[in-house]
PDB file of C-alpha atoms in Angstrom:
ATOM      1  CA  MET A 219       0.000   0.000   0.000  1.00 78.00           C
ATOM      2  CA  ALA A 220       1.292   3.475  -0.887  1.00 82.00           C
ATOM      3  CA  VAL A 221       2.021   5.970   1.861  1.00 87.00           C
ATOM      4  CA  ASN A 222       0.215   9.302   1.492  1.00 88.00           C
ATOM      5  CA  TYR A 223       1.094  12.647   3.078  1.00 89.00           C
ATOM      6  CA  ASN A 224      -1.105  15.696   3.485  1.00 92.00           C
ATOM      7  CA  ALA A 225      -0.407  18.714   1.261  1.00 93.00           C
ATOM      8  CA  ALA A 226       1.157  20.881   3.982  1.00 94.00           C
ATOM      9  CA  LEU A 227       3.629  18.152   4.940  1.00 94.00           C
ATOM     10  CA  LYS A 228       4.571  17.501   1.296  1.00 94.00           C
ATOM     11  CA  SER A 229       5.190  21.204   0.825  1.00 95.00           C
ATOM     12  CA  SER A 230       7.378  21.548   3.934  1.00 96.00           C
ATOM     13  CA  ARG A 231       9.408  18.456   3.023  1.00 95.00           C
ATOM     14  CA  MET A 232      10.066  19.765  -0.487  1.00 96.00           C
ATOM     15  CA  GLN A 233      10.974  23.206   0.928  1.00 97.00           C
ATOM     16  CA  ALA A 234      13.576  21.377   3.048  1.00 96.00           C
ATOM     17  CA  VAL A 235      15.000  19.803  -0.127  1.00 96.00           C
ATOM     18  CA  ILE A 236      15.337  23.257  -1.703  1.00 97.00           C
ATOM     19  CA  ALA A 237      17.033  24.590   1.450  1.00 97.00           C
ATOM     20  CA  ALA A 238      19.516  21.695   1.357  1.00 97.00           C
ATOM     21  CA  ILE A 239      20.338  22.289  -2.328  1.00 97.00           C
ATOM     22  CA  ASP A 240      20.838  26.005  -1.665  1.00 96.00           C
ATOM     23  CA  ALA A 241      23.033  25.401   1.412  1.00 93.00           C
ATOM     24  CA  GLY A 242      26.509  26.866   1.227  1.00 88.00           C
ATOM     25  CA  ALA A 243      27.920  30.072  -0.177  1.00 91.00           C
ATOM     26  CA  GLY A 244      27.171  29.490  -3.868  1.00 93.00           C
ATOM     27  CA  PRO A 245      24.655  27.796  -6.128  1.00 95.00           C
ATOM     28  CA  GLY A 246      24.130  24.052  -6.205  1.00 97.00           C
ATOM     29  CA  THR A 247      24.950  21.981  -9.274  1.00 97.00           C
ATOM     30  CA  LEU A 248      23.155  19.383 -11.319  1.00 97.00           C
ATOM     31  CA  GLU A 249      25.374  16.615 -12.692  1.00 98.00           C
ATOM     32  CA  ILE A 250      24.347  14.668 -15.776  1.00 97.00           C
ATOM     33  CA  CYS A 251      25.895  11.187 -15.666  1.00 98.00           C
ATOM     34  CA  THR A 252      26.072   7.897 -17.521  1.00 97.00           C
ATOM     35  CA  ALA A 253      24.538   4.737 -16.020  1.00 97.00           C
ATOM     36  CA  ALA A 254      25.517   3.981 -12.408  1.00 97.00           C
ATOM     37  CA  TYR A 255      27.178   7.446 -12.246  1.00 97.00           C
ATOM     38  CA  ALA A 256      30.205   5.935 -13.985  1.00 97.00           C
ATOM     39  CA  THR A 257      31.050   9.193 -15.784  1.00 97.00           C
ATOM     40  CA  ILE A 258      30.012  12.778 -15.181  1.00 98.00           C
ATOM     41  CA  LEU A 259      29.103  14.164 -18.585  1.00 98.00           C
ATOM     42  CA  ALA A 260      28.193  17.719 -17.611  1.00 97.00           C
ATOM     43  CA  SER A 261      27.887  19.820 -14.481  1.00 96.00           C
ATOM     44  CA  ILE A 262      25.390  22.666 -14.627  1.00 96.00           C
ATOM     45  CA  ALA A 263      25.221  25.471 -12.067  1.00 97.00           C
ATOM     46  CA  LEU A 264      21.728  26.011 -10.716  1.00 97.00           C
ATOM     47  CA  ALA A 265      20.121  29.342  -9.913  1.00 96.00           C
ATOM     48  CA  ASP A 266      20.243  30.449  -6.281  1.00 95.00           C
ATOM     49  CA  PRO A 267      17.515  29.842  -5.135  1.00 95.00           C
ATOM     50  CA  SER A 268      17.538  26.665  -7.196  1.00 97.00           C
ATOM     51  CA  PHE A 269      13.885  25.578  -7.236  1.00 97.00           C
ATOM     52  CA  THR A 270      10.389  26.808  -6.494  1.00 97.00           C
ATOM     53  CA  GLU A 271       7.773  24.668  -4.741  1.00 97.00           C
ATOM     54  CA  ALA A 272       4.048  24.264  -5.353  1.00 95.00           C
ATOM     55  CA  GLY A 273       1.826  21.396  -4.259  1.00 92.00           C
ATOM     56  CA  GLY A 274       4.672  19.073  -3.272  1.00 93.00           C
ATOM     57  CA  VAL A 275       6.487  19.536  -6.597  1.00 95.00           C
ATOM     58  CA  ILE A 276       9.709  21.506  -6.961  1.00 96.00           C
ATOM     59  CA  THR A 277      10.528  23.063 -10.319  1.00 96.00           C
ATOM     60  CA  MET A 278      13.985  24.193 -11.413  1.00 96.00           C
ATOM     61  CA  ALA A 279      14.324  27.977 -11.402  1.00 97.00           C
ATOM     62  CA  GLY A 280      15.911  29.809 -14.301  1.00 95.00           C
ATOM     63  CA  ALA A 281      15.444  27.124 -16.955  1.00 93.00           C
ATOM     64  CA  PRO A 282      16.885  26.628 -19.425  1.00 95.00           C
ATOM     65  CA  ARG A 283      20.363  26.273 -17.901  1.00 95.00           C
ATOM     66  CA  SER A 284      23.461  25.124 -19.744  1.00 94.00           C
ATOM     67  CA  ASP A 285      26.979  23.782 -19.503  1.00 95.00           C
ATOM     68  CA  PRO A 286      28.739  25.302 -22.533  1.00 95.00           C
ATOM     69  CA  SER A 287      31.176  22.395 -22.866  1.00 95.00           C
ATOM     70  CA  ALA A 288      30.500  18.819 -21.700  1.00 96.00           C
ATOM     71  CA  ASP A 289      33.377  17.383 -19.675  1.00 95.00           C
ATOM     72  CA  ASN A 290      33.004  13.897 -21.178  1.00 97.00           C
ATOM     73  CA  GLY A 291      31.072  12.156 -23.915  1.00 97.00           C
ATOM     74  CA  GLY A 292      28.468   9.424 -23.474  1.00 98.00           C
ATOM     75  CA  THR A 293      24.772   8.670 -23.082  1.00 97.00           C
ATOM     76  CA  ALA A 294      23.016  10.508 -20.264  1.00 97.00           C
ATOM     77  CA  ALA A 295      21.178   8.084 -17.978  1.00 97.00           C
ATOM     78  CA  LEU A 296      20.974   9.673 -14.512  1.00 97.00           C
ATOM     79  CA  ALA A 297      21.301  12.998 -12.758  1.00 97.00           C
ATOM     80  CA  ARG A 298      22.057  14.124  -9.236  1.00 98.00           C
ATOM     81  CA  ILE A 299      21.973  17.460  -7.454  1.00 97.00           C
ATOM     82  CA  LYS A 300      24.700  18.674  -5.113  1.00 97.00           C
ATOM     83  CA  ASP A 301      24.869  21.713  -2.873  1.00 97.00           C
ATOM     84  CA  SER A 302      27.658  24.268  -3.364  1.00 95.00           C
ATOM     85  CA  ASN A 303      29.878  22.265  -0.989  1.00 95.00           C
ATOM     86  CA  GLY A 304      29.658  19.184  -3.241  1.00 96.00           C
ATOM     87  CA  VAL A 305      27.326  17.232  -0.940  1.00 96.00           C
ATOM     88  CA  THR A 306      24.788  15.109  -2.836  1.00 97.00           C
ATOM     89  CA  VAL A 307      21.260  16.172  -1.896  1.00 97.00           C
ATOM     90  CA  VAL A 308      19.191  14.293  -4.512  1.00 96.00           C
ATOM     91  CA  ASP A 309      20.201  11.409  -6.771  1.00 96.00           C
ATOM     92  CA  GLY A 310      18.475   8.838  -8.947  1.00 96.00           C
ATOM     93  CA  LEU A 311      16.892  11.480 -11.155  1.00 96.00           C
ATOM     94  CA  THR A 312      15.836  10.273 -14.578  1.00 95.00           C
ATOM     95  CA  VAL A 313      16.925  12.166 -17.696  1.00 95.00           C
ATOM     96  CA  GLY A 314      15.417  12.324 -21.136  1.00 93.00           C
ATOM     97  CA  VAL A 315      14.220  14.374 -24.063  1.00 93.00           C
ATOM     98  CA  GLY A 316      10.549  15.189 -23.501  1.00 87.00           C
ATOM     99  CA  SER A 317      10.307  13.007 -20.388  1.00 88.00           C
ATOM    100  CA  GLY A 318      12.081  12.385 -17.102  1.00 90.00           C
ATOM    101  CA  ASP A 319      12.824  14.418 -13.991  1.00 93.00           C
ATOM    102  CA  VAL A 320      15.468  16.352 -15.924  1.00 94.00           C
ATOM    103  CA  GLN A 321      14.780  17.144 -19.550  1.00 93.00           C
ATOM    104  CA  LEU A 322      17.734  17.726 -21.843  1.00 92.00           C
ATOM    105  CA  ASN A 323      18.182  18.940 -25.382  1.00 88.00           C
ATOM    106  CA  SER A 324      19.810  15.518 -26.139  1.00 92.00           C
ATOM    107  CA  ILE A 325      20.831  12.427 -24.137  1.00 95.00           C
ATOM    108  CA  ASN A 326      23.670  11.701 -26.585  1.00 96.00           C
ATOM    109  CA  ILE A 327      26.403  14.019 -25.398  1.00 96.00           C
ATOM    110  CA  PRO A 328      29.716  14.357 -27.229  1.00 97.00           C
ATOM    111  CA  GLN A 329      32.629  15.750 -25.219  1.00 97.00           C
ATOM    112  CA  GLY A 330      32.791  19.526 -25.608  1.00 96.00           C
ATOM    113  CA  GLN A 331      29.148  19.861 -26.714  1.00 94.00           C
ATOM    114  CA  SER A 332      26.859  22.378 -25.045  1.00 94.00           C
ATOM    115  CA  VAL A 333      24.363  20.618 -22.738  1.00 94.00           C
ATOM    116  CA  THR A 334      21.079  22.355 -21.937  1.00 93.00           C
ATOM    117  CA  ILE A 335      18.541  21.452 -19.261  1.00 93.00           C
ATOM    118  CA  THR A 336      15.207  22.553 -20.677  1.00 91.00           C
ATOM    119  CA  SER A 337      13.302  21.806 -17.457  1.00 93.00           C
ATOM    120  CA  GLY A 338      13.533  19.909 -14.209  1.00 94.00           C
ATOM    121  CA  THR A 339      10.934  18.845 -11.657  1.00 94.00           C
ATOM    122  CA  ILE A 340      10.958  16.606  -8.616  1.00 94.00           C
ATOM    123  CA  SER A 341       7.678  15.375  -7.142  1.00 91.00           C
ATOM    124  CA  HIS A 342       7.114  14.266  -3.561  1.00 87.00           C
ATOM    125  CA  ALA A 343       6.382  10.549  -3.488  1.00 75.00           C
TER     126      ALA A 343
END
């Protein structure tokens, strides 16, 4: 059986996620990775504040956001979000073109290519 939370609790929990991402002196980052986080393809600085919250869903602020030159080449499979101190706050995010938690302009990323996040949302379970 699924666990359900009331709207106020969902909202406060997701606000805590935003606060954790925005912890530290600078903006958090979103890393686009290959399967099992084997390779970091691109690291994209988030806005500060990084997300907005409504109804238990947080939405990336300032989209689109880009990394002008991918660090490595490969197929994007996962994403994670770190605070400005490099501490992972959220991982296991799906990536895709037109679907997924993090939507990209392409999941096939050659080294040196510009990588753009067109949108990003995380929903409370």
